[in-house]
JSON list of C-alpha atoms in Angstrom, two decimals:
[
{"chain": "A", "resi": 45, "resn": "MET", "atom": "CA", "xyz": [-88.61, -114.23, -71.32]},
{"chain": "A", "resi": 46, "resn": "PRO", "atom": "CA", "xyz": [-91.38, -111.22, -69.66]},
{"chain": "A", "resi": 47, "resn": "PRO", "atom": "CA", "xyz": [-91.01, -109.91, -66.39]},
{"chain": "A", "resi": 48, "resn": "SER", "atom": "CA", "xyz": [-93.09, -111.23, -63.75]},
{"chain": "A", "resi": 49, "resn": "THR", "atom": "CA", "xyz": [-96.29, -109.53, -63.00]},
{"chain": "A", "resi": 50, "resn": "LEU", "atom": "CA", "xyz": [-96.98, -108.58, -59.62]},
{"chain": "A", "resi": 51, "resn": "SER", "atom": "CA", "xyz": [-100.23, -111.22, -59.30]},
{"chain": "A", "resi": 52, "resn": "GLN", "atom": "CA", "xyz": [-97.85, -113.65, -60.62]},
{"chain": "A", "resi": 53, "resn": "LEU", "atom": "CA", "xyz": [-94.60, -112.80, -57.63]},
{"chain": "A", "resi": 54, "resn": "LEU", "atom": "CA", "xyz": [-97.26, -112.82, -54.88]},
{"chain": "A", "resi": 55, "resn": "SER", "atom": "CA", "xyz": [-98.60, -116.39, -55.58]},
{"chain": "A", "resi": 56, "resn": "GLU", "atom": "CA", "xyz": [-95.24, -117.79, -56.51]},
{"chain": "A", "resi": 57, "resn": "ARG", "atom": "CA", "xyz": [-93.53, -116.33, -53.53]},
{"chain": "A", "resi": 58, "resn": "LYS", "atom": "CA", "xyz": [-96.42, -117.61, -51.43]},
{"chain": "A", "resi": 59, "resn": "ILE", "atom": "CA", "xyz": [-97.48, -113.86, -50.02]},
{"chain": "A", "resi": 60, "resn": "LYS", "atom": "CA", "xyz": [-100.47, -113.80, -47.37]},
{"chain": "A", "resi": 61, "resn": "ALA", "atom": "CA", "xyz": [-99.81, -110.38, -46.25]},
{"chain": "A", "resi": 62, "resn": "LEU", "atom": "CA", "xyz": [-99.68, -106.57, -47.48]},
{"chain": "A", "resi": 63, "resn": "ILE", "atom": "CA", "xyz": [-98.26, -103.78, -45.75]},
{"chain": "A", "resi": 64, "resn": "LEU", "atom": "CA", "xyz": [-98.21, -100.73, -47.19]},
{"chain": "A", "resi": 65, "resn": "ASP", "atom": "CA", "xyz": [-97.06, -97.34, -46.59]},
{"chain": "A", "resi": 66, "resn": "LEU", "atom": "CA", "xyz": [-98.94, -94.14, -46.09]},
{"chain": "A", "resi": 67, "resn": "ASP", "atom": "CA", "xyz": [-97.80, -90.91, -47.19]},
{"chain": "A", "resi": 68, "resn": "GLY", "atom": "CA", "xyz": [-97.10, -91.27, -51.38]},
{"chain": "A", "resi": 69, "resn": "VAL", "atom": "CA", "xyz": [-97.96, -94.73, -51.41]},
{"chain": "A", "resi": 70, "resn": "ILE", "atom": "CA", "xyz": [-101.95, -94.98, -50.25]},
{"chain": "A", "resi": 71, "resn": "THR", "atom": "CA", "xyz": [-102.92, -91.37, -50.23]},
{"chain": "A", "resi": 72, "resn": "GLN", "atom": "CA", "xyz": [-100.90, -88.16, -51.72]},
{"chain": "A", "resi": 73, "resn": "THR", "atom": "CA", "xyz": [-99.73, -86.40, -48.59]},
{"chain": "A", "resi": 74, "resn": "ALA", "atom": "CA", "xyz": [-96.14, -87.13, -49.27]},
{"chain": "A", "resi": 75, "resn": "LYS", "atom": "CA", "xyz": [-96.56, -83.64, -51.49]},
{"chain": "A", "resi": 76, "resn": "VAL", "atom": "CA", "xyz": [-97.83, -82.19, -48.54]},
{"chain": "A", "resi": 77, "resn": "HIS", "atom": "CA", "xyz": [-95.06, -83.00, -45.73]},
{"chain": "A", "resi": 78, "resn": "ALA", "atom": "CA", "xyz": [-92.33, -81.85, -49.00]},
{"chain": "A", "resi": 79, "resn": "LYS", "atom": "CA", "xyz": [-94.07, -79.07, -49.05]},
{"chain": "A", "resi": 80, "resn": "ALA", "atom": "CA", "xyz": [-94.08, -78.42, -45.35]},
{"chain": "A", "resi": 81, "resn": "TRP", "atom": "CA", "xyz": [-90.46, -79.35, -45.00]},
{"chain": "A", "resi": 82, "resn": "LYS", "atom": "CA", "xyz": [-89.48, -76.91, -47.17]},
{"chain": "A", "resi": 83, "resn": "LYS", "atom": "CA", "xyz": [-91.44, -73.74, -45.70]},
{"chain": "A", "resi": 84, "resn": "MET", "atom": "CA", "xyz": [-89.95, -74.87, -42.63]},
{"chain": "A", "resi": 85, "resn": "PHE", "atom": "CA", "xyz": [-86.61, -74.90, -43.05]},
{"chain": "A", "resi": 86, "resn": "ASP", "atom": "CA", "xyz": [-86.24, -72.54, -46.16]},
{"chain": "A", "resi": 87, "resn": "ASP", "atom": "CA", "xyz": [-87.10, -69.91, -43.37]},
{"chain": "A", "resi": 88, "resn": "TYR", "atom": "CA", "xyz": [-85.59, -71.09, -41.08]},
{"chain": "A", "resi": 89, "resn": "LEU", "atom": "CA", "xyz": [-82.31, -71.27, -42.74]},
{"chain": "A", "resi": 90, "resn": "LEU", "atom": "CA", "xyz": [-82.88, -67.21, -44.18]},
{"chain": "A", "resi": 91, "resn": "GLN", "atom": "CA", "xyz": [-83.02, -66.10, -40.75]},
{"chain": "A", "resi": 92, "resn": "ARG", "atom": "CA", "xyz": [-79.78, -68.04, -39.13]},
{"chain": "A", "resi": 93, "resn": "GLY", "atom": "CA", "xyz": [-78.50, -67.16, -42.16]},
{"chain": "A", "resi": 94, "resn": "LYS", "atom": "CA", "xyz": [-79.11, -63.81, -41.71]},
{"chain": "A", "resi": 95, "resn": "GLN", "atom": "CA", "xyz": [-77.84, -63.74, -37.84]},
{"chain": "A", "resi": 96, "resn": "GLU", "atom": "CA", "xyz": [-75.20, -65.50, -39.35]},
{"chain": "A", "resi": 97, "resn": "GLY", "atom": "CA", "xyz": [-73.76, -63.16, -41.71]},
{"chain": "A", "resi": 98, "resn": "VAL", "atom": "CA", "xyz": [-73.71, -66.30, -44.46]},
{"chain": "A", "resi": 99, "resn": "VAL", "atom": "CA", "xyz": [-76.16, -67.91, -47.28]},
{"chain": "A", "resi": 100, "resn": "TYR", "atom": "CA", "xyz": [-77.79, -71.50, -46.58]},
{"chain": "A", "resi": 101, "resn": "LYS", "atom": "CA", "xyz": [-78.47, -73.41, -49.57]},
{"chain": "A", "resi": 102, "resn": "PRO", "atom": "CA", "xyz": [-82.44, -74.11, -49.32]},
{"chain": "A", "resi": 103, "resn": "LEU", "atom": "CA", "xyz": [-84.13, -76.95, -49.13]},
{"chain": "A", "resi": 104, "resn": "GLU", "atom": "CA", "xyz": [-84.61, -78.81, -52.59]},
{"chain": "A", "resi": 105, "resn": "ILE", "atom": "CA", "xyz": [-87.33, -81.95, -52.72]},
{"chain": "A", "resi": 106, "resn": "ALA", "atom": "CA", "xyz": [-85.96, -83.23, -55.47]},
{"chain": "A", "resi": 107, "resn": "THR", "atom": "CA", "xyz": [-82.38, -83.92, -54.13]},
{"chain": "A", "resi": 108, "resn": "ASP", "atom": "CA", "xyz": [-82.74, -82.58, -49.68]},
{"chain": "A", "resi": 109, "resn": "TYR", "atom": "CA", "xyz": [-86.18, -84.17, -49.36]},
{"chain": "A", "resi": 110, "resn": "ARG", "atom": "CA", "xyz": [-85.89, -87.67, -50.64]},
{"chain": "A", "resi": 111, "resn": "GLU", "atom": "CA", "xyz": [-81.99, -87.88, -49.41]},
{"chain": "A", "resi": 112, "resn": "TYR", "atom": "CA", "xyz": [-82.84, -86.78, -45.70]},
{"chain": "A", "resi": 113, "resn": "ILE", "atom": "CA", "xyz": [-86.37, -87.28, -44.94]},
{"chain": "A", "resi": 114, "resn": "ASP", "atom": "CA", "xyz": [-88.95, -88.66, -46.94]},
{"chain": "A", "resi": 115, "resn": "GLY", "atom": "CA", "xyz": [-90.18, -91.83, -44.90]},
{"chain": "A", "resi": 116, "resn": "ILE", "atom": "CA", "xyz": [-88.14, -90.79, -41.93]},
{"chain": "A", "resi": 117, "resn": "ALA", "atom": "CA", "xyz": [-89.23, -90.30, -38.73]},
{"chain": "A", "resi": 118, "resn": "ARG", "atom": "CA", "xyz": [-90.02, -86.68, -38.04]},
{"chain": "A", "resi": 119, "resn": "TYR", "atom": "CA", "xyz": [-86.79, -85.54, -35.44]},
{"chain": "A", "resi": 120, "resn": "ASP", "atom": "CA", "xyz": [-84.82, -87.27, -37.34]},
{"chain": "A", "resi": 121, "resn": "GLY", "atom": "CA", "xyz": [-85.42, -85.56, -40.89]},
{"chain": "A", "resi": 122, "resn": "VAL", "atom": "CA", "xyz": [-84.98, -82.77, -39.14]},
{"chain": "A", "resi": 123, "resn": "ARG", "atom": "CA", "xyz": [-81.63, -84.08, -37.89]},
{"chain": "A", "resi": 124, "resn": "ASN", "atom": "CA", "xyz": [-80.49, -85.22, -40.87]},
{"chain": "A", "resi": 125, "resn": "PHE", "atom": "CA", "xyz": [-81.59, -82.45, -43.10]},
{"chain": "A", "resi": 126, "resn": "LEU", "atom": "CA", "xyz": [-80.01, -80.01, -40.32]},
{"chain": "A", "resi": 127, "resn": "ALA", "atom": "CA", "xyz": [-76.67, -81.80, -40.80]},
{"chain": "A", "resi": 128, "resn": "SER", "atom": "CA", "xyz": [-76.34, -81.42, -44.78]},
{"chain": "A", "resi": 129, "resn": "ARG", "atom": "CA", "xyz": [-76.08, -77.95, -43.84]},
{"chain": "A", "resi": 130, "resn": "ASN", "atom": "CA", "xyz": [-73.34, -78.46, -40.66]},
{"chain": "A", "resi": 131, "resn": "ILE", "atom": "CA", "xyz": [-75.70, -77.44, -37.69]},
{"chain": "A", "resi": 132, "resn": "VAL", "atom": "CA", "xyz": [-76.21, -79.40, -35.17]},
{"chain": "A", "resi": 133, "resn": "LEU", "atom": "CA", "xyz": [-78.90, -78.03, -32.77]},
{"chain": "A", "resi": 134, "resn": "PRO", "atom": "CA", "xyz": [-80.10, -79.39, -29.01]},
{"chain": "A", "resi": 135, "resn": "GLU", "atom": "CA", "xyz": [-82.91, -81.82, -29.07]},
{"chain": "A", "resi": 136, "resn": "GLY", "atom": "CA", "xyz": [-85.38, -80.10, -27.16]},
{"chain": "A", "resi": 137, "resn": "THR", "atom": "CA", "xyz": [-88.58, -82.49, -26.32]},
{"chain": "A", "resi": 138, "resn": "ALA", "atom": "CA", "xyz": [-91.36, -83.22, -27.59]},
{"chain": "A", "resi": 139, "resn": "ALA", "atom": "CA", "xyz": [-93.01, -80.22, -25.77]},
{"chain": "A", "resi": 140, "resn": "ASP", "atom": "CA", "xyz": [-91.31, -77.64, -27.09]},
{"chain": "A", "resi": 141, "resn": "ALA", "atom": "CA", "xyz": [-92.83, -74.38, -28.47]},
{"chain": "A", "resi": 142, "resn": "PRO", "atom": "CA", "xyz": [-92.89, -74.82, -33.15]},
{"chain": "A", "resi": 143, "resn": "GLY", "atom": "CA", "xyz": [-90.26, -73.30, -33.76]},
{"chain": "A", "resi": 144, "resn": "LYS", "atom": "CA", "xyz": [-88.37, -72.87, -30.77]},
{"chain": "A", "resi": 145, "resn": "GLU", "atom": "CA", "xyz": [-84.36, -73.71, -31.94]},
{"chain": "A", "resi": 146, "resn": "THR", "atom": "CA", "xyz": [-84.11, -76.95, -31.41]},
{"chain": "A", "resi": 147, "resn": "VAL", "atom": "CA", "xyz": [-84.65, -80.92, -33.77]},
{"chain": "A", "resi": 148, "resn": "ALA", "atom": "CA", "xyz": [-88.33, -80.68, -31.49]},
{"chain": "A", "resi": 149, "resn": "GLY", "atom": "CA", "xyz": [-89.11, -77.57, -32.37]},
{"chain": "A", "resi": 150, "resn": "LEU", "atom": "CA", "xyz": [-88.21, -77.54, -35.62]},
{"chain": "A", "resi": 151, "resn": "GLY", "atom": "CA", "xyz": [-90.19, -80.68, -36.19]},
{"chain": "A", "resi": 152, "resn": "ASN", "atom": "CA", "xyz": [-93.18, -79.54, -34.07]},
{"chain": "A", "resi": 153, "resn": "LEU", "atom": "CA", "xyz": [-93.35, -76.89, -36.77]},
{"chain": "A", "resi": 154, "resn": "LYS", "atom": "CA", "xyz": [-93.30, -78.56, -39.74]},
{"chain": "A", "resi": 155, "resn": "ASN", "atom": "CA", "xyz": [-96.12, -80.48, -38.51]},
{"chain": "A", "resi": 156, "resn": "ASN", "atom": "CA", "xyz": [-98.50, -77.25, -37.80]},
{"chain": "A", "resi": 157, "resn": "TYR", "atom": "CA", "xyz": [-97.91, -76.30, -41.19]},
{"chain": "A", "resi": 158, "resn": "PHE", "atom": "CA", "xyz": [-98.25, -79.84, -42.46]},
{"chain": "A", "resi": 159, "resn": "GLN", "atom": "CA", "xyz": [-102.26, -79.82, -40.74]},
{"chain": "A", "resi": 160, "resn": "GLU", "atom": "CA", "xyz": [-102.69, -76.42, -41.55]},
{"chain": "A", "resi": 161, "resn": "VAL", "atom": "CA", "xyz": [-103.04, -77.70, -45.04]},
{"chain": "A", "resi": 162, "resn": "ILE", "atom": "CA", "xyz": [-104.58, -81.00, -43.88]},
{"chain": "A", "resi": 163, "resn": "LYS", "atom": "CA", "xyz": [-107.24, -79.09, -42.36]},
{"chain": "A", "resi": 164, "resn": "GLN", "atom": "CA", "xyz": [-108.07, -76.70, -45.21]},
{"chain": "A", "resi": 165, "resn": "ASP", "atom": "CA", "xyz": [-107.46, -78.94, -48.32]},
{"chain": "A", "resi": 166, "resn": "GLY", "atom": "CA", "xyz": [-108.75, -82.59, -46.92]},
{"chain": "A", "resi": 167, "resn": "VAL", "atom": "CA", "xyz": [-106.95, -85.49, -47.85]},
{"chain": "A", "resi": 168, "resn": "GLN", "atom": "CA", "xyz": [-106.33, -86.95, -51.48]},
{"chain": "A", "resi": 169, "resn": "VAL", "atom": "CA", "xyz": [-106.07, -90.98, -52.13]},
{"chain": "A", "resi": 170, "resn": "TYR", "atom": "CA", "xyz": [-104.31, -92.68, -55.01]},
{"chain": "A", "resi": 171, "resn": "ASN", "atom": "CA", "xyz": [-107.25, -94.71, -56.73]},
{"chain": "A", "resi": 172, "resn": "ASP", "atom": "CA", "xyz": [-105.07, -96.77, -57.91]},
{"chain": "A", "resi": 173, "resn": "THR", "atom": "CA", "xyz": [-104.17, -98.28, -54.43]},
{"chain": "A", "resi": 174, "resn": "VAL", "atom": "CA", "xyz": [-107.41, -98.33, -52.64]},
{"chain": "A", "resi": 175, "resn": "ALA", "atom": "CA", "xyz": [-108.96, -99.97, -55.82]},
{"chain": "A", "resi": 176, "resn": "PHE", "atom": "CA", "xyz": [-105.85, -103.03, -55.27]},
{"chain": "A", "resi": 177, "resn": "LEU", "atom": "CA", "xyz": [-106.52, -103.10, -52.09]},
{"chain": "A", "resi": 178, "resn": "LYS", "atom": "CA", "xyz": [-110.39, -104.22, -51.87]},
{"chain": "A", "resi": 179, "resn": "GLN", "atom": "CA", "xyz": [-109.78, -106.37, -54.12]},
{"chain": "A", "resi": 180, "resn": "LYS", "atom": "CA", "xyz": [-106.65, -108.05, -52.52]},
{"chain": "A", "resi": 181, "resn": "ILE", "atom": "CA", "xyz": [-109.01, -107.93, -49.45]},
{"chain": "A", "resi": 182, "resn": "GLU", "atom": "CA", "xyz": [-112.13, -110.00, -51.37]},
{"chain": "A", "resi": 183, "resn": "GLN", "atom": "CA", "xyz": [-109.14, -112.35, -52.60]},
{"chain": "A", "resi": 184, "resn": "GLY", "atom": "CA", "xyz": [-108.05, -112.87, -48.37]},
{"chain": "A", "resi": 185, "resn": "PHE", "atom": "CA", "xyz": [-104.82, -110.74, -48.55]},
{"chain": "A", "resi": 186, "resn": "ARG", "atom": "CA", "xyz": [-104.14, -109.59, -45.07]},
{"chain": "A", "resi": 187, "resn": "THR", "atom": "CA", "xyz": [-103.31, -105.46, -44.92]},
{"chain": "A", "resi": 188, "resn": "ALA", "atom": "CA", "xyz": [-101.53, -103.59, -43.06]},
{"chain": "A", "resi": 189, "resn": "VAL", "atom": "CA", "xyz": [-100.53, -99.55, -42.83]},
{"chain": "A", "resi": 190, "resn": "ILE", "atom": "CA", "xyz": [-97.24, -98.70, -41.94]},
{"chain": "A", "resi": 191, "resn": "SER", "atom": "CA", "xyz": [-96.25, -95.02, -41.57]},
{"chain": "A", "resi": 192, "resn": "ALA", "atom": "CA", "xyz": [-93.61, -93.04, -39.77]},
{"chain": "A", "resi": 193, "resn": "SER", "atom": "CA", "xyz": [-95.98, -89.82, -39.49]},
{"chain": "A", "resi": 194, "resn": "LYS", "atom": "CA", "xyz": [-97.94, -89.69, -36.25]},
{"chain": "A", "resi": 195, "resn": "ASN", "atom": "CA", "xyz": [-100.92, -87.92, -38.10]},
{"chain": "A", "resi": 196, "resn": "CYS", "atom": "CA", "xyz": [-101.56, -91.63, -39.66]},
{"chain": "A", "resi": 197, "resn": "GLN", "atom": "CA", "xyz": [-104.69, -92.25, -38.10]},
{"chain": "A", "resi": 198, "resn": "PRO", "atom": "CA", "xyz": [-106.39, -88.65, -38.54]},
{"chain": "A", "resi": 199, "resn": "ILE", "atom": "CA", "xyz": [-104.97, -89.30, -42.00]},
{"chain": "A", "resi": 200, "resn": "LEU", "atom": "CA", "xyz": [-106.82, -92.21, -42.80]},
{"chain": "A", "resi": 201, "resn": "ALA", "atom": "CA", "xyz": [-109.56, -91.22, -41.07]},
{"chain": "A", "resi": 202, "resn": "ALA", "atom": "CA", "xyz": [-109.83, -87.53, -43.29]},
{"chain": "A", "resi": 203, "resn": "ALA", "atom": "CA", "xyz": [-109.68, -90.76, -46.31]},
{"chain": "A", "resi": 204, "resn": "GLY", "atom": "CA", "xyz": [-112.64, -92.92, -44.86]},
{"chain": "A", "resi": 205, "resn": "LEU", "atom": "CA", "xyz": [-110.01, -95.47, -44.90]},
{"chain": "A", "resi": 206, "resn": "GLU", "atom": "CA", "xyz": [-109.01, -97.59, -41.77]},
{"chain": "A", "resi": 207, "resn": "GLU", "atom": "CA", "xyz": [-111.56, -99.92, -42.84]},
{"chain": "A", "resi": 208, "resn": "LEU", "atom": "CA", "xyz": [-109.14, -101.86, -45.25]},
{"chain": "A", "resi": 209, "resn": "PHE", "atom": "CA", "xyz": [-106.38, -102.19, -43.11]},
{"chain": "A", "resi": 210, "resn": "GLU", "atom": "CA", "xyz": [-105.85, -104.99, -39.75]},
{"chain": "A", "resi": 211, "resn": "VAL", "atom": "CA", "xyz": [-102.91, -103.57, -38.10]},
{"chain": "A", "resi": 212, "resn": "ARG", "atom": "CA", "xyz": [-101.59, -99.45, -37.71]},
{"chain": "A", "resi": 213, "resn": "VAL", "atom": "CA", "xyz": [-98.18, -99.09, -36.86]},
{"chain": "A", "resi": 214, "resn": "ASP", "atom": "CA", "xyz": [-97.12, -95.55, -37.18]},
{"chain": "A", "resi": 215, "resn": "GLY", "atom": "CA", "xyz": [-95.47, -92.78, -35.21]},
{"chain": "A", "resi": 216, "resn": "VAL", "atom": "CA", "xyz": [-97.10, -92.90, -32.22]},
{"chain": "A", "resi": 217, "resn": "MET", "atom": "CA", "xyz": [-96.89, -96.35, -32.05]},
{"chain": "A", "resi": 218, "resn": "SER", "atom": "CA", "xyz": [-93.22, -96.57, -32.71]},
{"chain": "A", "resi": 219, "resn": "VAL", "atom": "CA", "xyz": [-92.11, -94.14, -29.91]},
{"chain": "A", "resi": 220, "resn": "GLU", "atom": "CA", "xyz": [-94.34, -96.14, -27.02]},
{"chain": "A", "resi": 221, "resn": "LEU", "atom": "CA", "xyz": [-92.51, -99.40, -28.54]},
{"chain": "A", "resi": 222, "resn": "GLY", "atom": "CA", "xyz": [-89.15, -97.60, -29.05]},
{"chain": "A", "resi": 223, "resn": "LEU", "atom": "CA", "xyz": [-88.67, -99.34, -32.84]},
{"chain": "A", "resi": 224, "resn": "LYS", "atom": "CA", "xyz": [-86.29, -97.67, -35.02]},
{"chain": "A", "resi": 225, "resn": "GLY", "atom": "CA", "xyz": [-86.60, -95.56, -37.96]},
{"chain": "A", "resi": 226, "resn": "LYS", "atom": "CA", "xyz": [-86.24, -97.17, -41.70]},
{"chain": "A", "resi": 227, "resn": "PRO", "atom": "CA", "xyz": [-84.12, -97.52, -43.21]},
{"chain": "A", "resi": 228, "resn": "ALA", "atom": "CA", "xyz": [-84.15, -100.44, -40.02]},
{"chain": "A", "resi": 229, "resn": "PRO", "atom": "CA", "xyz": [-87.38, -102.93, -40.74]},
{"chain": "A", "resi": 230, "resn": "ASP", "atom": "CA", "xyz": [-88.90, -102.33, -37.53]},
{"chain": "A", "resi": 231, "resn": "VAL", "atom": "CA", "xyz": [-92.09, -100.73, -38.38]},
{"chain": "A", "resi": 232, "resn": "PHE", "atom": "CA", "xyz": [-92.53, -103.08, -41.16]},
{"chain": "A", "resi": 233, "resn": "THR", "atom": "CA", "xyz": [-91.69, -106.42, -38.88]},
{"chain": "A", "resi": 234, "resn": "GLU", "atom": "CA", "xyz": [-93.61, -105.33, -35.97]},
{"chain": "A", "resi": 235, "resn": "ALA", "atom": "CA", "xyz": [-96.49, -104.68, -38.92]},
{"chain": "A", "resi": 236, "resn": "ALA", "atom": "CA", "xyz": [-96.22, -108.28, -39.98]},
{"chain": "A", "resi": 237, "resn": "ARG", "atom": "CA", "xyz": [-95.95, -109.61, -36.55]},
{"chain": "A", "resi": 238, "resn": "GLN", "atom": "CA", "xyz": [-99.03, -107.77, -35.73]},
{"chain": "A", "resi": 239, "resn": "LEU", "atom": "CA", "xyz": [-100.98, -110.10, -38.57]},
{"chain": "A", "resi": 240, "resn": "GLY", "atom": "CA", "xyz": [-99.24, -113.03, -37.53]},
{"chain": "A", "resi": 241, "resn": "VAL", "atom": "CA", "xyz": [-96.69, -113.82, -40.22]},
{"chain": "A", "resi": 242, "resn": "GLN", "atom": "CA", "xyz": [-93.46, -114.19, -40.77]},
{"chain": "A", "resi": 243, "resn": "PRO", "atom": "CA", "xyz": [-91.35, -111.38, -43.23]},
{"chain": "A", "resi": 244, "resn": "SER", "atom": "CA", "xyz": [-91.13, -114.21, -45.77]},
{"chain": "A", "resi": 245, "resn": "GLU", "atom": "CA", "xyz": [-94.68, -114.18, -46.36]},
{"chain": "A", "resi": 246, "resn": "ALA", "atom": "CA", "xyz": [-95.15, -110.68, -47.01]},
{"chain": "A", "resi": 247, "resn": "ALA", "atom": "CA", "xyz": [-95.18, -108.32, -49.46]},
{"chain": "A", "resi": 248, "resn": "ILE", "atom": "CA", "xyz": [-93.98, -104.70, -49.31]},
{"chain": "A", "resi": 249, "resn": "PHE", "atom": "CA", "xyz": [-94.44, -100.91, -50.83]},
{"chain": "A", "resi": 250, "resn": "GLU", "atom": "CA", "xyz": [-93.06, -98.51, -50.59]},
{"chain": "A", "resi": 251, "resn": "ASP", "atom": "CA", "xyz": [-92.39, -94.75, -52.42]},
{"chain": "A", "resi": 252, "resn": "ALA", "atom": "CA", "xyz": [-89.74, -93.65, -50.25]},
{"chain": "A", "resi": 253, "resn": "LEU", "atom": "CA", "xyz": [-85.84, -95.04, -50.78]},
{"chain": "A", "resi": 254, "resn": "ALA", "atom": "CA", "xyz": [-84.89, -95.60, -46.74]},
{"chain": "A", "resi": 255, "resn": "GLY", "atom": "CA", "xyz": [-88.66, -97.78, -47.13]},
{"chain": "A", "resi": 256, "resn": "VAL", "atom": "CA", "xyz": [-87.35, -100.12, -49.85]},
{"chain": "A", "resi": 257, "resn": "GLU", "atom": "CA", "xyz": [-83.85, -100.38, -47.82]},
{"chain": "A", "resi": 258, "resn": "ALA", "atom": "CA", "xyz": [-86.46, -101.39, -44.76]},
{"chain": "A", "resi": 259, "resn": "GLY", "atom": "CA", "xyz": [-87.93, -103.80, -46.61]},
{"chain": "A", "resi": 260, "resn": "LYS", "atom": "CA", "xyz": [-85.31, -105.52, -48.15]},
{"chain": "A", "resi": 261, "resn": "ALA", "atom": "CA", "xyz": [-83.35, -105.26, -44.83]},
{"chain": "A", "resi": 262, "resn": "GLY", "atom": "CA", "xyz": [-86.48, -107.18, -42.78]},
{"chain": "A", "resi": 263, "resn": "GLY", "atom": "CA", "xyz": [-86.24, -109.92, -45.44]},
{"chain": "A", "resi": 264, "resn": "PHE", "atom": "CA", "xyz": [-89.76, -109.81, -46.79]},
{"chain": "A", "resi": 265, "resn": "ALA", "atom": "CA", "xyz": [-90.00, -111.95, -49.82]},
{"chain": "A", "resi": 266, "resn": "LEU", "atom": "CA", "xyz": [-91.34, -109.05, -51.75]},
{"chain": "A", "resi": 267, "resn": "VAL", "atom": "CA", "xyz": [-90.71, -105.28, -52.00]},
{"chain": "A", "resi": 268, "resn": "VAL", "atom": "CA", "xyz": [-92.36, -103.43, -54.67]},
{"chain": "A", "resi": 269, "resn": "GLY", "atom": "CA", "xyz": [-91.32, -99.87, -55.08]},
{"chain": "A", "resi": 270, "resn": "ILE", "atom": "CA", "xyz": [-93.75, -97.79, -55.86]},
{"chain": "A", "resi": 271, "resn": "ASN", "atom": "CA", "xyz": [-92.57, -94.87, -58.73]},
{"chain": "A", "resi": 272, "resn": "ARG", "atom": "CA", "xyz": [-94.91, -91.40, -58.25]},
{"chain": "A", "resi": 273, "resn": "THR", "atom": "CA", "xyz": [-91.73, -89.57, -58.26]},
{"chain": "A", "resi": 274, "resn": "ASP", "atom": "CA", "xyz": [-89.42, -90.78, -61.31]},
{"chain": "A", "resi": 275, "resn": "GLU", "atom": "CA", "xyz": [-87.13, -93.01, -59.68]},
{"chain": "A", "resi": 276, "resn": "THR", "atom": "CA", "xyz": [-87.30, -96.19, -60.74]},
{"chain": "A", "resi": 277, "resn": "THR", "atom": "CA", "xyz": [-83.31, -97.01, -60.21]},
{"chain": "A", "resi": 278, "resn": "GLU", "atom": "CA", "xyz": [-83.30, -95.28, -57.34]},
{"chain": "A", "resi": 279, "resn": "LEU", "atom": "CA", "xyz": [-85.71, -97.75, -56.14]},
{"chain": "A", "resi": 280, "resn": "LEU", "atom": "CA", "xyz": [-84.08, -100.78, -57.60]},
{"chain": "A", "resi": 281, "resn": "LYS", "atom": "CA", "xyz": [-80.56, -99.86, -56.38]},
{"chain": "A", "resi": 282, "resn": "HIS", "atom": "CA", "xyz": [-81.80, -99.66, -52.42]},
{"chain": "A", "resi": 283, "resn": "GLY", "atom": "CA", "xyz": [-83.86, -102.57, -52.64]},
{"chain": "A", "resi": 284, "resn": "ALA", "atom": "CA", "xyz": [-86.90, -103.21, -54.40]},
{"chain": "A", "resi": 285, "resn": "ASN", "atom": "CA", "xyz": [-87.99, -105.85, -56.64]},
{"chain": "A", "resi": 286, "resn": "LEU", "atom": "CA", "xyz": [-89.85, -104.65, -58.62]},
{"chain": "A", "resi": 287, "resn": "VAL", "atom": "CA", "xyz": [-90.89, -101.15, -59.49]},
{"chain": "A", "resi": 288, "resn": "LEU", "atom": "CA", "xyz": [-94.37, -99.79, -60.44]},
{"chain": "A", "resi": 289, "resn": "GLU", "atom": "CA", "xyz": [-95.69, -96.90, -61.54]},
{"chain": "A", "resi": 290, "resn": "LYS", "atom": "CA", "xyz": [-99.53, -97.55, -60.60]},
{"chain": "A", "resi": 291, "resn": "PHE", "atom": "CA", "xyz": [-101.07, -100.52, -58.82]},
{"chain": "A", "resi": 292, "resn": "PRO", "atom": "CA", "xyz": [-102.55, -103.08, -61.25]},
{"chain": "A", "resi": 293, "resn": "THR", "atom": "CA", "xyz": [-106.14, -103.89, -60.93]},
{"chain": "A", "resi": 294, "resn": "GLU", "atom": "CA", "xyz": [-107.32, -107.35, -62.91]}
]
């Protein structure tokens, strides 16, 4: 028996709403995030290593970024990666100067690098996602975008995509509402709540391992892994019901 298509699953499971992650699913900013993280951490580890007389292993995008940072709130990502190198820093505050040797200071420096690239190069989108969304909106599906990033709204605005989403739950709102970061399902369940649907009536679309874990933990009707980095097996292992290389249009 052939595997069910996405459209079949949306119909069979009586799904009313589509909740999509931003970076790596809608926009190609996941690559920019990864590069900004690598620059910040590699510079910091090199500097710290010289002071201590040790050599710290640089950040590997294919492994470290995916495991410790991708899809996770910024300061949590700093903390997670530093722990992998047996480094503990003071938390600091969101007002810390970029580069200050605190969790917040390093996270703020990474954000500066990210914003610089976006200003220079703009925002590239995944055209397959945009075409799929427009088609599904015409068919009556409700839509929401989620992101761990506090840059979600300006990224959507720069890409001209704000009108595609009724609801946005991002890093700014997560702080305001006290939502836990992925792999906790809070951002997804809050998006469903604002759309007025139950998790059993919504589908999640995620490229991050922590994101598909969150979708599964939230009891959503369908968790779709978007495979932009050749990780089908890992996405399925972490909770995806279906993995797509790109969004279909019919």
